[in-house]
Short mmCIF file of C-alpha atoms and ligand atoms in Angstrom, two decimals:
data_model
loop_
_atom_site.label_atom_id
_atom_site.label_comp_id
_atom_site.label_asym_id
_atom_site.label_seq_id
_atom_site.Cartn_x
_atom_site.Cartn_y
_atom_site.Cartn_z
CA MET A 1 -14.77 34.48 -7.76
CA ARG A 2 -16.18 33.52 -11.21
CA LEU A 3 -12.48 32.05 -11.83
CA GLU A 4 -12.42 30.16 -8.60
CA GLU A 5 -15.76 28.52 -9.25
CA ASN A 6 -14.54 26.81 -12.28
CA ILE A 7 -11.57 25.23 -10.68
CA ARG A 8 -11.25 21.54 -9.32
CA ARG A 9 -10.03 22.33 -5.62
CA VAL A 10 -8.49 19.64 -3.66
CA THR A 11 -6.63 19.12 -0.48
CA PRO A 12 -3.91 16.77 -1.53
CA TYR A 13 -2.59 13.67 -0.21
CA VAL A 14 0.74 14.28 1.79
CA PRO A 15 3.60 11.84 1.37
CA GLY A 16 6.39 10.86 3.53
CA GLU A 17 9.23 12.99 3.67
CA GLN A 18 12.04 12.33 1.00
CA PRO A 19 14.88 13.63 2.68
CA GLN A 20 18.23 14.48 0.67
CA GLN A 21 20.41 14.44 3.24
CA LYS A 22 21.62 10.83 4.39
CA VAL A 23 19.12 9.59 7.39
CA ILE A 24 17.95 6.17 8.68
CA LYS A 25 15.02 6.52 6.85
CA LEU A 26 12.10 4.16 8.36
CA ASN A 27 9.10 6.46 7.35
CA THR A 28 7.64 5.73 4.10
CA ASN A 29 7.80 1.62 4.15
CA GLU A 30 10.26 1.27 1.71
CA ASN A 31 12.13 -1.68 1.34
CA PRO A 32 15.93 -1.56 2.55
CA TYR A 33 17.12 -4.29 0.23
CA PRO A 34 18.00 -3.82 -3.39
CA PRO A 35 15.81 -5.09 -5.92
CA ALA A 36 16.53 -8.75 -7.41
CA PRO A 37 19.64 -8.88 -9.24
CA GLY A 38 17.81 -9.32 -12.37
CA VAL A 39 16.75 -5.95 -12.22
CA GLU A 40 20.03 -4.19 -12.11
CA ARG A 41 21.23 -6.60 -14.85
CA ALA A 42 18.00 -5.62 -16.96
CA LEU A 43 18.70 -1.87 -16.44
CA LYS A 44 22.56 -2.44 -17.74
CA GLU A 45 21.63 -4.40 -20.53
CA MET A 46 18.43 -2.06 -21.52
CA ASP A 47 18.35 -1.54 -25.14
CA ASP A 48 17.73 2.18 -25.23
CA GLY A 49 16.98 1.91 -29.21
CA ARG A 50 13.64 1.04 -27.63
CA LEU A 51 13.11 3.91 -25.87
CA ARG A 52 12.35 5.64 -29.14
CA LEU A 53 9.24 3.46 -29.65
CA TYR A 54 5.83 3.87 -27.23
CA PRO A 55 6.04 0.87 -24.97
CA ASP A 56 3.34 -1.73 -25.69
CA PRO A 57 0.35 -0.18 -24.57
CA GLU A 58 -1.01 -4.04 -23.35
CA ILE A 59 1.76 -4.49 -20.99
CA ARG A 60 1.46 -8.01 -21.95
CA MET A 61 5.16 -9.17 -21.12
CA LEU A 62 4.56 -8.24 -17.43
CA THR A 63 0.64 -9.09 -17.36
CA GLU A 64 1.59 -12.40 -18.49
CA SER A 65 4.28 -12.97 -15.76
CA LEU A 66 1.78 -11.63 -13.04
CA ALA A 67 -0.74 -13.70 -13.98
CA GLU A 68 1.73 -16.75 -14.00
CA TYR A 69 2.46 -15.82 -10.57
CA CYS A 70 -1.23 -15.00 -9.31
CA GLN A 71 -2.25 -18.29 -11.03
CA VAL A 72 -5.00 -16.28 -12.83
CA LYS A 73 -5.31 -15.55 -16.44
CA PRO A 74 -3.77 -12.32 -17.88
CA GLU A 75 -7.20 -11.19 -18.84
CA GLN A 76 -7.76 -10.79 -14.74
CA ILE A 77 -4.72 -8.56 -14.31
CA PHE A 78 -4.66 -4.90 -15.01
CA VAL A 79 -1.06 -3.39 -14.19
CA GLY A 80 -0.56 0.83 -13.58
CA VAL A 81 2.03 3.04 -12.45
CA GLY A 82 2.17 2.10 -8.70
CA SER A 83 -0.80 0.95 -7.05
CA ASP A 84 -1.77 4.31 -6.33
CA ASP A 85 -2.50 4.71 -9.90
CA VAL A 86 -4.49 1.58 -10.01
CA LEU A 87 -6.42 2.52 -7.17
CA SER A 88 -7.46 6.18 -8.23
CA MET A 89 -8.56 4.65 -11.77
CA SER A 90 -10.77 2.11 -9.60
CA PHE A 91 -12.28 4.59 -7.74
CA LEU A 92 -12.93 6.51 -11.18
CA THR A 93 -14.18 3.04 -12.91
CA PHE A 94 -16.36 1.39 -10.02
CA PHE A 95 -17.30 4.24 -7.55
CA ASN A 96 -20.26 5.84 -9.36
CA SER A 97 -23.51 4.99 -7.82
CA GLY A 98 -23.76 8.38 -6.15
CA LYS A 99 -24.07 6.45 -2.72
CA PRO A 100 -21.09 6.91 -0.32
CA ILE A 101 -18.41 4.41 -0.25
CA LEU A 102 -16.88 3.25 2.82
CA PHE A 103 -13.89 2.71 4.16
CA PRO A 104 -12.09 2.57 7.58
CA ASP A 105 -11.60 5.90 9.53
CA ILE A 106 -7.92 4.67 10.41
CA THR A 107 -6.32 3.74 6.93
CA TYR A 108 -4.57 4.92 3.78
CA SER A 109 -5.25 8.52 3.83
CA PHE A 110 -5.24 8.77 -0.09
CA TYR A 111 -8.76 7.01 -0.19
CA LYS A 112 -10.41 10.12 1.33
CA VAL A 113 -8.37 12.61 -1.42
CA TRP A 114 -9.57 10.58 -4.27
CA ALA A 115 -13.05 10.25 -3.15
CA GLU A 116 -12.81 14.45 -2.75
CA LEU A 117 -11.06 14.64 -6.18
CA TYR A 118 -13.56 12.64 -7.80
CA ARG A 119 -16.53 14.25 -5.64
CA ILE A 120 -17.74 10.49 -4.71
CA PRO A 121 -19.32 10.73 -1.15
CA TYR A 122 -17.87 8.46 1.63
CA GLU A 123 -18.36 7.32 5.05
CA CYS A 124 -15.76 6.43 7.49
CA CYS A 125 -16.27 3.52 9.54
CA PRO A 126 -14.61 3.33 12.97
CA LEU A 127 -12.12 0.34 14.09
CA ASP A 128 -13.18 -1.48 17.15
CA GLU A 129 -11.04 -1.36 20.19
CA LYS A 130 -8.59 -3.49 19.05
CA MET A 131 -8.37 -1.64 15.83
CA HIS A 132 -9.69 -4.47 13.87
CA LEU A 133 -12.24 -3.77 11.20
CA ARG A 134 -15.88 -4.05 12.19
CA LYS A 135 -17.65 -5.94 9.13
CA GLU A 136 -20.99 -5.29 10.14
CA ASP A 137 -20.11 -1.74 9.29
CA TYR A 138 -19.87 -2.55 6.05
CA CYS A 139 -23.36 -4.28 5.62
CA LYS A 140 -25.16 -1.06 5.18
CA GLU A 141 -26.19 0.46 1.63
CA ASN A 142 -23.20 1.62 0.12
CA GLY A 143 -21.51 2.73 -3.11
CA GLY A 144 -18.60 0.68 -2.64
CA ILE A 145 -16.04 -0.43 -0.27
CA ILE A 146 -12.14 -0.28 0.03
CA PHE A 147 -9.62 -1.33 2.59
CA PRO A 148 -6.12 -2.28 2.89
CA ASN A 149 -5.16 -5.82 3.95
CA PRO A 150 -3.23 -5.95 6.15
CA ASN A 151 -4.66 -2.32 7.00
CA ALA A 152 -2.34 0.53 7.09
CA PRO A 153 -1.07 2.29 9.50
CA THR A 154 -2.19 -0.41 11.96
CA GLY A 155 -0.48 -3.34 10.50
CA ILE A 156 -3.58 -5.98 11.23
CA TYR A 157 -4.49 -8.67 8.89
CA GLU A 158 -8.20 -9.75 8.71
CA SER A 159 -8.84 -13.27 7.77
CA LEU A 160 -10.32 -14.19 4.31
CA ASP A 161 -13.16 -15.07 6.16
CA VAL A 162 -14.12 -11.34 7.25
CA ILE A 163 -13.36 -10.69 3.61
CA GLU A 164 -15.95 -13.18 2.23
CA GLU A 165 -18.62 -12.03 4.46
CA ILE A 166 -18.17 -8.73 3.53
CA LEU A 167 -17.98 -9.80 -0.49
CA LYS A 168 -21.31 -11.72 0.11
CA GLN A 169 -23.22 -8.87 1.77
CA ASN A 170 -22.09 -6.47 -0.91
CA PRO A 171 -23.05 -8.38 -4.35
CA ASP A 172 -24.32 -5.18 -6.22
CA VAL A 173 -21.01 -2.92 -5.21
CA ILE A 174 -17.26 -3.50 -5.83
CA VAL A 175 -15.31 -4.06 -3.08
CA ILE A 176 -11.26 -3.18 -3.55
CA VAL A 177 -9.02 -5.06 -1.19
CA ASP A 178 -5.88 -3.13 -1.33
CA GLU A 179 -3.08 -5.66 -0.27
CA ALA A 180 0.27 -3.35 -0.66
CA TYR A 181 1.70 -5.22 2.23
CA ILE A 182 0.18 -8.54 1.83
CA ASP A 183 3.76 -10.50 0.98
CA PHE A 184 4.92 -9.71 4.40
CA ALA A 185 1.77 -11.34 6.19
CA GLY A 186 2.72 -15.16 5.84
CA LYS A 187 -1.13 -15.69 5.11
CA PRO A 188 -3.53 -15.93 2.43
CA SER A 189 -4.10 -13.48 -0.46
CA ALA A 190 -7.50 -12.65 -1.43
CA ILE A 191 -6.79 -13.02 -5.05
CA SER A 192 -7.43 -16.51 -4.27
CA LEU A 193 -11.19 -15.16 -4.28
CA ILE A 194 -11.48 -13.55 -7.55
CA ASP A 195 -13.09 -16.47 -9.16
CA ARG A 196 -15.77 -16.86 -6.98
CA TYR A 197 -16.65 -13.39 -6.14
CA ASP A 198 -17.06 -11.12 -9.42
CA ASN A 199 -17.43 -7.81 -7.11
CA LEU A 200 -13.72 -8.27 -5.70
CA LEU A 201 -10.73 -6.28 -6.96
CA VAL A 202 -7.13 -6.85 -4.80
CA THR A 203 -4.66 -4.63 -5.56
CA GLN A 204 -0.90 -5.25 -5.02
CA THR A 205 2.63 -3.16 -5.43
CA PHE A 206 5.99 -3.87 -6.25
CA SER A 207 6.99 -0.87 -3.92
CA LYS A 208 7.45 -2.61 -0.83
CA SER A 209 8.10 -6.29 -1.03
CA ARG A 210 9.98 -5.94 -4.39
CA SER A 211 12.03 -3.03 -3.43
CA MET A 212 10.97 -1.09 -6.50
CA ALA A 213 9.02 2.10 -5.05
CA GLY A 214 10.76 4.03 -7.59
CA MET A 215 9.93 2.16 -10.64
CA ARG A 216 6.21 2.69 -9.63
CA ILE A 217 4.41 -0.71 -10.51
CA GLY A 218 1.15 -1.96 -8.82
CA PHE A 219 -1.29 -4.05 -10.32
CA ALA A 220 -5.11 -5.32 -9.84
CA ALA A 221 -6.07 -8.78 -9.96
CA GLY A 222 -10.15 -9.25 -10.74
CA ASN A 223 -12.92 -10.84 -12.67
CA GLU A 224 -12.31 -10.44 -16.55
CA ARG A 225 -14.99 -7.91 -16.79
CA LEU A 226 -13.98 -5.61 -13.99
CA ILE A 227 -10.46 -5.59 -15.92
CA ARG A 228 -11.52 -4.71 -19.17
CA TRP A 229 -13.73 -1.68 -17.45
CA LEU A 230 -10.72 -0.66 -15.77
CA GLN A 231 -8.62 -1.21 -19.49
CA ASP A 232 -11.38 1.28 -21.02
CA VAL A 233 -10.86 4.06 -18.47
CA LYS A 234 -7.12 3.98 -18.67
CA TYR A 235 -7.09 4.11 -22.41
CA SER A 236 -9.40 7.00 -22.19
CA PHE A 237 -6.60 8.52 -20.33
CA ASN A 238 -3.43 7.88 -21.33
CA SER A 239 -2.47 4.47 -23.54
CA TYR A 240 0.91 4.04 -22.39
CA THR A 241 1.31 4.53 -18.66
CA MET A 242 3.84 1.94 -18.31
CA SER A 243 7.38 2.80 -19.66
CA TYR A 244 9.60 0.21 -21.42
CA PRO A 245 11.83 0.01 -18.33
CA ALA A 246 9.27 -0.52 -16.07
CA ILE A 247 7.93 -3.18 -18.10
CA VAL A 248 11.07 -4.93 -18.57
CA CYS A 249 12.38 -4.51 -14.92
CA GLY A 250 8.82 -5.37 -13.16
CA THR A 251 9.09 -8.78 -15.28
CA GLU A 252 12.78 -9.53 -14.04
CA ALA A 253 11.56 -9.32 -10.40
CA VAL A 254 8.40 -11.30 -10.88
CA LYS A 255 10.79 -14.22 -12.08
CA ASP A 256 13.02 -14.14 -9.22
CA THR A 257 10.90 -16.00 -6.61
CA GLU A 258 13.95 -17.23 -4.67
CA TYR A 259 15.42 -13.59 -4.03
CA PHE A 260 11.65 -12.16 -3.40
CA ARG A 261 11.24 -14.98 -0.52
CA LYS A 262 14.66 -14.47 0.87
CA THR A 263 14.36 -10.84 1.33
CA THR A 264 10.53 -10.52 2.80
CA GLU A 265 11.78 -13.63 5.14
CA LYS A 266 14.92 -11.25 6.30
CA ILE A 267 12.31 -8.30 7.15
CA VAL A 268 9.70 -10.59 8.84
CA ALA A 269 12.54 -11.64 11.02
CA THR A 270 13.91 -8.35 11.75
CA ARG A 271 9.93 -7.10 12.28
CA GLU A 272 9.76 -10.19 14.90
CA TRP A 273 12.77 -9.33 17.19
CA SER A 274 11.89 -5.17 16.86
CA LYS A 275 8.68 -6.16 18.07
CA GLU A 276 10.04 -8.17 21.45
CA LYS A 277 12.42 -4.96 21.65
CA LEU A 278 9.73 -2.38 21.64
CA ALA A 279 7.57 -4.33 23.82
CA ASP A 280 10.77 -4.65 26.29
CA LEU A 281 10.93 -0.62 26.16
CA GLY A 282 7.27 -0.70 27.19
CA PHE A 283 5.78 0.35 23.80
CA GLU A 284 2.11 -0.96 22.67
CA PHE A 285 1.08 -1.77 19.36
CA PRO A 286 -1.15 -4.20 17.34
CA ASP A 287 0.15 -7.06 16.24
CA SER A 288 1.90 -6.34 12.88
CA SER A 289 1.66 -8.36 9.70
CA THR A 290 3.41 -5.73 7.49
CA ASN A 291 6.81 -4.23 6.85
CA PHE A 292 6.30 -1.51 9.70
CA ILE A 293 4.90 -1.42 13.15
CA PHE A 294 2.40 1.20 14.59
CA ALA A 295 3.82 2.00 17.82
CA LYS A 296 2.81 4.06 20.96
CA HIS A 297 3.99 4.53 24.58
CA PRO A 298 2.11 5.13 27.59
CA LYS A 299 4.88 7.42 28.95
CA TYR A 300 6.20 9.56 25.87
CA ASP A 301 4.27 11.35 23.83
CA GLY A 302 4.16 10.45 19.94
CA GLU A 303 5.02 13.91 18.55
CA LYS A 304 7.88 14.56 21.13
CA LEU A 305 9.79 11.11 20.24
CA PHE A 306 8.96 11.87 16.29
CA GLN A 307 10.96 15.17 16.49
CA ALA A 308 13.48 13.83 18.83
CA LEU A 309 14.08 10.95 16.47
CA LYS A 310 14.31 13.51 13.58
CA GLU A 311 16.77 15.67 15.10
CA ARG A 312 19.08 12.75 14.98
CA GLN A 313 18.76 11.65 11.90
CA ILE A 314 15.93 9.01 12.25
CA TYR A 315 12.86 9.32 10.26
CA VAL A 316 9.89 7.58 11.10
CA ARG A 317 5.95 8.56 10.30
CA HIS A 318 3.87 10.29 12.78
CA TRP A 319 0.12 11.74 12.11
CA LYS A 320 -1.51 14.86 13.80
CA GLN A 321 -5.22 13.25 13.36
CA PRO A 322 -5.96 13.03 17.26
CA GLU A 323 -7.00 9.35 17.33
CA ILE A 324 -3.30 8.39 16.47
CA ALA A 325 -1.18 11.18 17.14
CA GLN A 326 0.37 9.25 20.06
CA TYR A 327 1.75 6.28 17.61
CA LEU A 328 4.62 6.47 15.72
CA ARG A 329 4.96 4.11 12.43
CA ILE A 330 8.30 2.52 12.30
CA THR A 331 8.97 1.24 8.78
CA VAL A 332 11.13 -2.27 9.19
CA GLY A 333 14.72 -1.59 7.88
CA THR A 334 17.93 -3.55 8.36
CA ASP A 335 18.92 -5.06 11.19
CA GLU A 336 21.67 -2.33 11.76
CA GLU A 337 19.34 0.39 11.08
CA MET A 338 16.87 -1.24 13.60
CA ASN A 339 19.76 -1.57 15.87
CA GLN A 340 20.58 2.34 15.36
CA PHE A 341 17.30 3.31 15.88
CA PHE A 342 16.88 1.20 19.27
CA ASP A 343 20.06 2.74 20.48
CA THR A 344 18.78 6.33 19.61
CA LEU A 345 15.44 5.52 21.23
CA GLU A 346 16.99 4.44 24.31
CA GLU A 347 18.94 7.39 24.48
CA ILE A 348 16.26 9.91 24.04
CA MET A 349 14.09 7.98 26.30
CA LYS A 350 16.44 8.36 29.00
CA GLU A 351 16.78 11.80 28.49
N1 LIG B 1 -1.85 1.22 -0.24
C1 LIG B 1 -1.40 1.33 0.87
C2 LIG B 1 -1.89 1.04 1.91
C3 LIG B 1 -0.43 2.11 1.00
O1 LIG B 1 0.33 2.33 2.11
C4 LIG B 1 0.45 2.36 0.06
C5 LIG B 1 1.78 3.06 -0.29
N2 LIG B 1 1.67 4.65 0.08
C6 LIG B 1 -0.10 2.25 -1.51
C7 LIG B 1 -0.98 1.80 -1.96
C8 LIG B 1 0.71 3.03 -2.72
O2 LIG B 1 1.80 2.41 -3.14
P1 LIG B 1 2.25 2.48 -4.84
O3 LIG B 1 1.65 3.67 -5.33
O4 LIG B 1 3.91 2.68 -4.40
O5 LIG B 1 2.07 1.01 -5.17
#
């Protein structure tokens, strides 16, 4: 018993499956298109002599290109090993008041895991009947706030007015807006607010819109002071979070704005026709501003559909949490993948 008492025991986050066999993989919101051509080139031409040396601890090259892309100062950018790394470090840095932090009840399930890992008290705020955030819920006393925008797994984007209202009501705590899916929204990022609100931190990732989930790059934008505090915590953990290949490839990806625009537009176009098709089949779903659609059918059980698709080598995401157990979260793939998905789905529904 003594031994167990000294262990930091946690219930870990469960990531979506990464099957080894070839399947149609619509379960972890990856991008179906390859990274920008410059990334492949950089990998081929990589000077492996550089692997002998430690990478730049300040990650200057990538930080500067991100600052230019976001139209902020390099001192307002923090880079990490995927946005999970940036978010986990942010929980540790910013949520220390002992008061409960707030996040939606239906959201990215990692928030709860980090809160428990770091022993941060938390309260979950229910979404409204249309699955939107209820901003009133974020006006009570709290130790910090975090939510994705667009939210996951609902796919719903909240306007910057809602975010500003929450920021104004909470001047003494940090509000983190997790914009993992913002590039598919065609709507403004909260990064435009960081000069006006010193309590705002916005995170983004290269895993979705930049097709680089395997490279692990994410970043935060915020007021210089917040970024310095995050850096202090990072340097207290590990000075060299970003590998040399990640720094070089990430920088190449940011430079190629044209490729980025083209691939995100393709995914948005596929998403829009997929919504029509799902509606024709009788599915119901909140209007997605992301690269996935969160859909349920009034006549077909969510878990059964999930299993039947999986047996036919089509992977989507399903959770057993009762409020959302009827839903499937379907990542938007290529047009061909979505056509195969719909052919199979129609077969299953006919059986
Ligand atoms: N936030 C949200 C809402 C996500 O869905 C994900 C992807 N699982 C992440 C953050 C983390 O993504 P990554 O660590 O690959 O940047």
